[in-house]
């Protein structure tokens, strides 16, 4: 694929489900609608596709013990992941020219690099991969806080030739500082490691828009140093205020910033485009109206 060709991605799922009246509470987060109101999940996918998203992401982000509990995960996790894949696939096929990204989430809690357990990755990720595999066009390990987790996930993927994208979440620090993952690892080291492992795209998500441009520039330079002009870059920010270092994403309904309406967000997206991003969408709090602005103005 042409790395310069812009693809607009979808926006956040959880907030949009809540906005549409779907059952929504902690700890299940966006998984609750999958269990009790799957038609609303379909509606959200349809809204993003209609807004111009070229890629919609399966609602499998919260299908981990951290959100649905170990007992429910063991009993229902694979079935629910299959349903998430099926709902996205049906919408993509109805719309045409829309691809499905299979969401592979942080297995031990968003933002929580300190909770990572390498010895349990296969146990938790394999059912998700198996269930999503028939329905997805590409794999998306998203909101990754440390380098080790997406590398471990990649080793579990089937040899299906489908692209593997990795999206890291960044520390919400002042834009002038060196961009780092929430683990404290440098973006340059993360990009170098993932490019060497053969990923097809590296993105940054679930952090403030202010910190992404610098990360994209560092990523672009690291890829150029490796001669990897085939790896795409991308971004999809959240609409939260800066999150403290001890924060755990999705541990409550954070307030949404008032300065990130569709046109405000478009302004950031244009800066990311200028920094080399060709995959641009939205995360928590970024809805269909934002995606419509991106699709109509960036393309």
C-alpha positions in Angstrom: 0.0 0.0 0.0 1.1 3.6 -0.6 2.3 4.9 2.8 1.4 8.4 1.7 -2.3 7.5 1.0 -4.3 8.8 4.0 -6.7 6.4 5.7 -9.2 7.8 8.1 -9.8 5.5 11.1 -12.9 5.4 13.4 -13.2 7.0 16.8 -13.8 5.9 20.3 -16.3 3.1 21.1 -17.0 3.3 24.8 -18.1 7.0 25.0 -20.2 6.6 21.9 -22.0 3.6 23.3 -22.7 5.5 26.5 -23.9 8.5 24.5 -26.4 6.3 22.6 -27.8 4.9 25.8 -26.2 1.5 25.8 -25.7 -0.2 29.2 -22.3 1.2 30.4 -20.6 0.8 33.7 -17.4 -0.3 35.3 -15.7 -2.6 35.3 -17.1 -4.0 32.0 -16.7 -0.7 30.1 -17.5 -1.2 26.4 -17.8 -5.0 26.8 -21.2 -4.5 28.6 -22.9 -3.4 25.4 -21.5 -6.4 23.6 -23.2 -8.6 26.2 -26.5 -6.8 26.6 -27.0 -4.5 23.6 -24.9 -5.7 20.6 -27.2 -3.9 18.2 -25.8 -0.6 19.7 -22.3 -1.8 18.9 -23.4 -2.3 15.3 -24.9 1.2 15.3 -21.6 2.8 16.4 -19.7 0.9 13.7 -22.3 2.1 11.1 -22.0 5.7 12.3 -18.2 5.7 11.9 -18.4 4.0 8.5 -21.0 6.5 7.4 -18.8 9.4 8.7 -16.0 8.3 6.3 -13.9 5.9 8.3 -12.0 3.5 6.1 -11.1 1.3 9.1 -13.4 0.2 11.9 -12.1 -1.5 15.0 -13.7 -4.5 16.7 -15.2 -3.8 20.1 -12.9 -6.3 21.8 -10.8 -3.8 23.8 -12.4 -4.6 27.2 -12.6 -8.4 26.7 -9.9 -9.1 29.2 -10.0 -10.2 32.9 -9.1 -6.7 34.0 -12.6 -5.6 32.8 -14.9 -8.6 32.7 -13.3 -10.7 35.4 -11.3 -13.9 35.2 -14.3 -16.3 35.5 -16.3 -14.6 32.8 -13.3 -14.3 30.5 -12.7 -18.0 30.8 -16.3 -18.9 30.2 -17.3 -16.2 27.6 -14.3 -14.3 26.4 -13.8 -16.1 23.2 -17.5 -16.1 22.3 -17.8 -12.4 22.9 -14.7 -11.7 20.9 -16.2 -13.7 18.0 -19.3 -11.6 18.3 -17.3 -8.4 18.3 -15.5 -9.5 15.1 -18.8 -10.6 13.5 -20.5 -7.2 14.1 -17.7 -5.2 12.7 -17.3 -7.6 9.7 -21.0 -7.3 8.8 -20.9 -3.5 8.9 -17.8 -3.4 6.8 -19.3 -5.8 4.2 -22.5 -3.7 4.1 -20.6 -0.5 3.5 -17.9 -1.7 1.1 -14.4 -0.3 1.0 -14.2 -0.5 4.8 -11.6 -2.7 6.5 -11.9 -4.3 10.0 -9.0 -3.9 12.5 -9.0 -6.6 15.2 -8.4 -4.9 18.5 -5.8 -6.6 20.7 -5.9 -4.7 23.9 -3.5 -4.3 26.8 -4.1 -7.6 28.6 -3.4 -6.4 32.1 -4.9 -2.9 32.3 -4.6 0.2 30.1 -1.6 2.5 31.0 -0.3 -0.1 33.5 3.0 -1.3 32.2 3.8 -2.2 35.8 1.1 -5.0 35.7 2.4 -6.7 32.6 2.9 -10.5 33.0 4.8 -12.0 30.2 4.1 -15.5 31.2 0.3 -15.0 30.8 0.2 -13.3 27.4 -0.5 -16.5 25.5 -3.2 -17.6 27.9 -5.2 -14.3 27.5 -4.4 -13.3 24.0 -4.8 -16.7 22.2 -8.7 -16.9 22.6 -9.0 -13.3 21.3 -6.9 -14.0 18.3 -8.6 -17.2 17.5 -12.1 -15.6 17.8 -11.3 -12.5 15.8 -9.2 -14.2 13.1 -12.1 -15.1 10.6 -13.5 -11.5 10.7 -10.6 -9.1 10.5 -8.5 -7.6 7.7 -5.6 -6.5 9.9 -4.5 -6.8 13.5 -4.2 -3.7 15.8 -2.4 -4.0 19.2 -3.6 -0.7 20.7 -2.9 1.4 23.7 0.3 -0.4 24.3 2.3 1.0 27.3 5.5 -0.9 26.9 7.6 -2.5 24.1 7.4 -6.1 25.3 3.6 -6.6 25.0 3.1 -6.0 21.2 6.2 -8.1 20.5 4.7 -11.0 22.5 1.3 -10.5 20.8 2.9 -10.6 17.3 4.4 -14.0 18.1 0.9 -15.4 18.7 -0.7 -14.2 15.4 -1.6 -16.8 12.8 0.5 -16.8 9.6 -2.3 -15.2 7.7 -0.4 -12.5 6.0 -2.6 -9.8 7.5 -1.0 -6.5 8.4 0.0 -6.0 12.0 -0.3 -2.5 13.4 0.9 -1.4 16.8 -0.3 1.7 18.6 1.5 3.0 21.7 0.1 5.3 24.4 2.3 8.1 25.5 3.0 9.9 28.7 0.9 13.1 28.8 3.9 15.4 29.4 4.6 18.9 28.2 5.1 18.8 24.4 8.7 20.0 24.6 10.0 16.9 26.4 11.2 13.8 24.8 8.2 11.6 24.0 8.1 8.3 26.0 5.7 5.4 26.4 3.8 5.2 29.7 6.5 2.6 30.8 9.1 5.4 30.5 10.7 3.7 27.5 11.7 6.0 24.7 9.6 6.3 21.5 12.8 5.9 19.4 13.5 2.5 21.1 10.0 1.3 20.7 9.9 2.2 17.0 13.3 0.6 16.3 12.2 -2.6 18.1 8.8 -2.9 16.4 10.2 -2.1 12.9 12.9 -4.7 13.4 10.1 -7.2 14.3 8.3 -6.5 11.0 5.3 -4.4 11.9 3.4 -2.7 9.1 2.3 0.5 11.0 3.2 2.3 14.2 0.6 4.6 15.7 0.1 6.6 18.9 -3.2 6.7 20.7 -5.1 7.3 24.0 -3.0 10.3 25.0 -3.3 14.0 24.5 -3.1 15.4 21.0 -0.3 17.8 22.1 2.2 15.0 22.7 1.7 13.1 19.4 3.3 15.4 16.9 6.7 15.1 18.6 6.4 11.3 18.8 5.6 11.1 15.1 8.7 13.1 14.2 10.9 10.8 16.4 9.2 7.8 14.9 9.8 9.0 11.3 13.4 9.7 12.0 13.9 6.2 13.6 12.2 4.5 10.6 14.3 6.5 8.1 17.5 5.4 10.0 16.4 1.8 9.5 15.5 2.3 5.9 11.9 1.3 6.7 10.0 3.6 4.4 7.2 0.9 4.1 6.1 1.3 7.7 3.1 3.6 8.0 2.7 6.1 10.9 -0.6 7.1 12.5 -2.4 8.7 15.4 -5.7 8.7 17.3 -5.7 10.9 20.4 -8.2 10.9 23.3 -10.1 14.0 24.5 -9.1 13.6 28.2 -7.2 16.2 30.2 -3.6 15.2 31.0 -3.6 11.8 32.9 -1.3 11.4 35.9 1.4 8.8 35.9 -0.5 6.6 38.3 -3.7 6.7 36.2 -5.4 3.6 34.9 -7.4 4.3 31.7 -11.1 3.5 31.8 -11.2 3.3 35.6 -14.0 5.9 35.5 -15.7 8.4 33.2 -13.1 11.1 32.8 -14.2 14.6 31.9 -13.9 15.5 28.2 -12.0 18.6 27.2 -14.0 21.5 25.9 -11.4 22.5 23.4 -11.4 19.4 21.2 -14.5 19.8 19.0 -14.4 18.4 15.5 -12.6 21.4 14.0 -10.2 21.7 16.9 -9.3 18.0 16.5 -9.0 18.5 12.8 -6.3 21.1 13.5 -4.2 18.6 15.4 -4.8 16.0 12.7 -3.4 18.3 10.1 -0.3 18.7 12.1 0.1 14.9 12.4 -0.4 14.6 8.7 2.4 17.1 8.2 4.6 15.0 10.6 4.1 11.9 8.4 0.9 10.3 9.7 -1.2 8.5 7.1 -3.5 6.7 9.5 -5.6 9.2 11.5 -8.6 8.6 13.7 -9.8 9.2 17.2 -9.8 7.5 20.6 -11.9 8.1 23.8 -14.3 11.0 23.5 -13.7 11.5 19.7 -17.0 10.7 17.9 -18.5 10.3 14.5 -18.7 14.1 14.0 -14.9 14.3 14.5 -14.3 11.5 12.0 -16.6 13.2 9.5 -14.5 16.4 9.7 -11.3 14.4 9.2 -12.7 12.5 6.2 -14.2 15.6 4.5 -11.2 17.9 5.1 -8.1 15.7 5.1 -8.8 13.6 2.0 
